[in-house]
């Protein structure tokens, strides 16, 4: 049995094909003992090991054995049942992680966009509960400035006058501030700020157009608009609130073979993805 390289399991009617080495990641688990035919719970029938357990939940256990990471869908809720299955198979490091649901459950992420139109300028402030999302948006949004000729919002900027990118204001790790539009004018000359939001290549000066592009970008990134309200009617400050479920950080089991431990796998937890 131990010489088999490919193992076929039938778990509650669901068929799995894997390597023997995958099932032996944790040598003291029942799956490792099964490979050596040392566990009566697993019956060999027509070349397949059969076990009367939940096949759907076993797919998550196989993913864990293949990657040594716990990564569950955002709508997953059967933590206790999966923990019970992990204990049945003798995968106690996995069961230990599953007992700490707060590490694995997806978190609600909130993002707020404030939009204020004042004369020929538009001010934006984006606040997010997740600093990594704000950091990503800061990499997508670029503000350009330059002295231009003409009047009004829709005056095209001449290509012979290259625009200069400006750094975004970052009051904290959780927010960013920028503006677009005309700063001041002298005759037919004015200083203007344009905004570009990747992956769109346009440089927009009209604040309403920038807002529309920004909201569309957030919707495509998995956010949903939950509310729109006017914060200060006199200053014309509008607030758009978004939400999305953010997948929890993946957790990995590090397996180290140590001398003098009879080949028992020593496991410890470590975060493989960080996010606030």
Coordinates of C-alpha atoms in Angstrom, one line a residue:
X1 CA 0.0 0.0 0.0
X2 CA 2.7 2.5 0.9
X3 CA 4.2 2.1 -2.5
X4 CA 1.1 3.6 -4.2
X5 CA 1.8 7.1 -5.7
X6 CA -1.9 7.8 -6.6
X7 CA -4.7 7.3 -4.1
X8 CA -8.4 7.3 -4.9
X9 CA -10.8 8.2 -2.1
X10 CA -14.6 8.0 -2.2
X11 CA -15.9 10.2 0.6
X12 CA -19.6 10.0 1.0
X13 CA -20.0 9.4 -2.7
X14 CA -17.6 12.2 -3.8
X15 CA -14.5 10.9 -5.6
X16 CA -11.0 12.4 -4.9
X17 CA -7.7 11.6 -6.6
X18 CA -4.5 12.6 -5.0
X19 CA -0.9 11.6 -4.2
X20 CA 0.0 9.5 -1.2
X21 CA 2.5 12.1 -0.2
X22 CA -0.3 14.7 0.0
X23 CA -2.2 12.5 2.5
X24 CA 1.0 12.0 4.5
X25 CA 1.6 15.7 5.2
X26 CA 0.8 15.0 8.9
X27 CA 2.2 11.5 9.6
X28 CA 0.1 10.9 12.7
X29 CA -3.2 11.7 11.0
X30 CA -5.7 9.0 10.1
X31 CA -5.3 9.8 6.4
X32 CA -1.5 9.0 6.7
X33 CA -2.3 5.8 8.5
X34 CA -4.9 4.9 5.8
X35 CA -2.1 4.9 3.2
X36 CA -0.4 2.2 5.1
X37 CA -3.7 0.3 5.6
X38 CA -3.6 1.0 9.4
X39 CA -7.1 2.4 9.9
X40 CA -10.3 0.3 9.7
X41 CA -12.5 3.3 9.1
X42 CA -11.2 3.4 5.5
X43 CA -12.4 0.4 3.5
X44 CA -10.6 -0.5 0.3
X45 CA -13.2 -1.3 -2.4
X46 CA -12.2 -1.9 -6.1
X47 CA -9.0 0.0 -5.6
X48 CA -10.7 3.0 -3.9
X49 CA -10.7 3.9 -0.2
X50 CA -14.3 4.5 1.0
X51 CA -15.2 6.5 4.1
X52 CA -18.7 7.4 5.1
X53 CA -18.2 11.1 5.8
X54 CA -19.2 14.5 4.2
X55 CA -17.7 14.7 0.7
X56 CA -18.4 18.4 0.3
X57 CA -16.5 19.3 3.4
X58 CA -13.7 17.0 2.6
X59 CA -12.9 19.1 -0.5
X60 CA -11.7 21.9 1.9
X61 CA -9.6 19.4 3.8
X62 CA -8.0 18.3 0.5
X63 CA -7.3 21.9 -0.4
X64 CA -5.6 22.4 3.0
X65 CA -3.4 19.3 2.5
X66 CA -2.4 20.4 -0.9
X67 CA -1.6 24.0 0.0
X68 CA -1.1 23.9 3.8
X69 CA -3.3 27.0 3.9
X70 CA -6.9 27.6 5.1
X71 CA -8.7 29.7 2.6
X72 CA -12.5 29.5 2.7
X73 CA -15.2 31.1 0.5
X74 CA -16.7 34.4 1.8
X75 CA -20.1 32.8 2.3
X76 CA -18.7 29.8 4.2
X77 CA -20.5 29.2 7.6
X78 CA -19.9 25.5 8.5
X79 CA -16.9 26.2 10.7
X80 CA -18.0 23.8 13.5
X81 CA -18.8 21.0 11.1
X82 CA -15.5 21.4 9.2
X83 CA -13.7 21.4 12.5
X84 CA -15.4 18.2 13.5
X85 CA -14.3 16.6 10.2
X86 CA -10.7 17.8 10.7
X87 CA -10.7 16.2 14.2
X88 CA -12.1 13.0 12.7
X89 CA -9.2 12.8 10.2
X90 CA -6.7 13.6 13.0
X91 CA -5.7 16.9 11.4
X92 CA -5.5 18.8 14.7
X93 CA -3.6 21.9 13.5
X94 CA -6.4 22.5 11.0
X95 CA -9.0 21.9 13.7
X96 CA -7.2 24.4 16.0
X97 CA -7.4 27.1 13.3
X98 CA -11.1 26.4 12.6
X99 CA -11.9 26.8 16.3
X100 CA -10.8 30.4 16.0
X101 CA -13.4 31.6 13.6
X102 CA -12.6 35.3 14.0
X103 CA -9.3 34.6 12.1
X104 CA -11.1 33.1 9.1
X105 CA -14.4 34.8 8.8
X106 CA -14.6 37.5 6.1
X107 CA -14.9 41.1 7.3
X108 CA -17.2 43.8 6.2
X109 CA -15.2 46.6 4.6
X110 CA -16.6 50.1 4.4
X111 CA -15.5 52.9 2.0
X112 CA -16.8 56.5 2.0
X113 CA -16.4 59.0 -0.8
X114 CA -17.0 62.7 0.0
X115 CA -17.6 65.0 -3.0
X116 CA -17.7 68.8 -2.6
X117 CA -18.2 71.1 -5.6
X118 CA -17.2 74.7 -4.9
X119 CA -17.2 77.2 -7.8
X120 CA -14.6 75.8 -10.3
X121 CA -13.0 73.2 -8.1
X122 CA -14.1 69.9 -6.8
X123 CA -12.8 68.3 -3.6
X124 CA -12.6 64.6 -2.9
X125 CA -12.0 62.7 0.3
X126 CA -11.9 58.9 0.4
X127 CA -12.0 57.1 3.7
X128 CA -11.8 53.4 4.1
X129 CA -11.8 50.9 7.0
X130 CA -9.1 48.8 5.2
X131 CA -5.8 50.6 4.7
X132 CA -4.7 48.3 2.0
X133 CA -7.7 49.3 -0.1
X134 CA -6.8 53.0 0.3
X135 CA -3.2 52.2 -0.6
X136 CA -4.4 50.5 -3.8
X137 CA -6.7 53.4 -4.7
X138 CA -3.8 55.8 -4.2
X139 CA -1.9 53.8 -6.8
X140 CA -4.8 54.1 -9.2
X141 CA -5.5 57.8 -8.9
X142 CA -3.2 60.4 -10.3
X143 CA -3.6 64.2 -10.2
X144 CA -2.0 66.3 -13.0
X145 CA -1.5 70.1 -13.0
X146 CA -0.5 72.6 -15.6
X147 CA -1.0 76.1 -16.9
X148 CA -3.6 76.1 -19.7
X149 CA -5.3 78.5 -22.1
X150 CA -9.0 79.0 -22.5
X151 CA -12.1 79.3 -20.4
X152 CA -14.4 76.8 -18.7
X153 CA -14.5 73.2 -17.6
X154 CA -14.3 71.6 -21.0
X155 CA -11.3 73.5 -22.5
X156 CA -8.9 70.9 -23.9
X157 CA -5.3 71.0 -22.6
X158 CA -2.7 71.5 -25.3
X159 CA -0.4 68.5 -25.9
X160 CA 2.6 70.7 -26.2
X161 CA 2.4 71.7 -22.6
X162 CA 2.9 68.5 -20.6
X163 CA 1.1 68.1 -17.3
X164 CA 3.0 67.5 -14.1
X165 CA 1.8 64.7 -11.7
X166 CA 1.1 65.8 -8.1
X167 CA 1.2 63.5 -5.0
X168 CA -2.0 62.8 -3.3
X169 CA -2.6 64.1 0.2
X170 CA -2.6 61.2 2.7
X171 CA -3.8 62.5 6.1
X172 CA -3.6 59.0 7.5
X173 CA -3.3 55.3 6.3
X174 CA -7.1 55.2 6.0
X175 CA -7.9 58.2 3.8
X176 CA -6.7 60.3 0.8
X177 CA -7.6 63.7 -0.4
X178 CA -7.4 65.3 -3.9
X179 CA -9.1 68.0 -6.0
X180 CA -9.6 68.8 -9.6
X181 CA -10.7 71.8 -11.6
X182 CA -9.4 75.4 -12.1
X183 CA -7.3 76.8 -9.2
X184 CA -7.1 80.4 -10.4
X185 CA -7.2 82.4 -13.6
X186 CA -5.4 85.4 -15.0
X187 CA -6.7 86.6 -18.3
X188 CA -7.0 83.6 -20.5
X189 CA -4.5 81.6 -18.5
X190 CA -5.4 79.4 -15.6
X191 CA -3.9 76.6 -13.5
X192 CA -5.9 73.4 -13.8
X193 CA -5.9 70.0 -12.1
X194 CA -6.9 66.9 -14.0
X195 CA -7.6 63.5 -12.5
X196 CA -6.9 60.1 -14.0
X197 CA -8.2 56.8 -12.5
X198 CA -6.6 53.6 -13.7
X199 CA -7.3 51.6 -15.8
X200 CA -9.0 54.5 -17.6
X201 CA -6.4 56.6 -19.4
X202 CA -8.5 59.8 -19.6
X203 CA -7.5 63.0 -17.7
X204 CA -10.6 64.6 -16.5
X205 CA -11.1 68.2 -15.1
X206 CA -14.8 68.1 -14.5
X207 CA -15.5 66.9 -11.0
X208 CA -18.8 65.2 -11.8
X209 CA -17.1 63.2 -14.5
X210 CA -14.3 62.2 -12.0
X211 CA -16.9 61.2 -9.5
X212 CA -18.8 59.0 -12.0
X213 CA -15.6 57.3 -13.1
X214 CA -14.5 56.7 -9.4
X215 CA -17.9 55.2 -8.4
X216 CA -17.9 53.0 -11.5
X217 CA -14.3 51.8 -10.6
X218 CA -15.4 50.9 -7.0
X219 CA -18.5 49.0 -8.3
X220 CA -16.3 46.9 -10.6
X221 CA -14.0 46.2 -7.7
X222 CA -16.7 44.4 -5.8
X223 CA -18.1 47.3 -3.7
X224 CA -21.8 48.0 -3.5
X225 CA -23.3 51.4 -3.0
X226 CA -25.3 51.3 0.3
X227 CA -26.3 55.0 0.8
X228 CA -26.0 58.5 -0.6
X229 CA -26.6 61.5 1.5
X230 CA -25.9 65.2 1.7
X231 CA -23.6 65.9 4.7
X232 CA -23.6 69.8 4.5
X233 CA -26.2 71.3 2.1
X234 CA -24.6 74.8 2.3
X235 CA -21.2 73.5 1.3
X236 CA -22.8 71.0 -1.1
X237 CA -20.9 68.0 0.4
X238 CA -22.2 64.7 -0.8
X239 CA -21.3 61.4 0.8
X240 CA -21.4 58.0 -1.0
X241 CA -21.0 54.9 1.3
X242 CA -19.9 51.5 -0.1
X243 CA -19.6 48.1 1.4
X244 CA -18.0 44.8 0.4
X245 CA -17.1 41.5 2.1
X246 CA -13.3 41.3 2.4
X247 CA -11.8 37.8 2.5
X248 CA -10.0 37.0 5.7
X249 CA -6.2 36.7 5.6
X250 CA -5.1 33.3 4.5
X251 CA -3.6 31.2 7.3
X252 CA -0.8 28.7 6.7
X253 CA 0.5 25.7 8.6
X254 CA 4.2 25.4 8.6
X255 CA 5.3 21.8 8.9
X256 CA 8.8 21.1 10.2
X257 CA 10.2 17.6 10.5
X258 CA 12.4 17.6 13.7
X259 CA 14.9 15.0 14.9
X260 CA 14.0 12.9 17.8
X261 CA 10.2 13.4 17.3
X262 CA 9.5 10.0 15.6
X263 CA 8.7 11.8 12.4
X264 CA 5.8 13.7 13.9
X265 CA 5.0 16.9 12.0
X266 CA 5.3 20.0 14.2
X267 CA 2.9 22.7 13.1
X268 CA 2.6 26.4 13.8
X269 CA 0.3 29.0 12.5
X270 CA 1.4 32.0 10.6
X271 CA -0.4 34.7 8.6
X272 CA 0.5 34.7 4.9
X273 CA -1.5 37.8 3.9
X274 CA -1.8 40.9 6.1
X275 CA -4.5 43.5 6.0
X276 CA -6.0 46.0 8.4

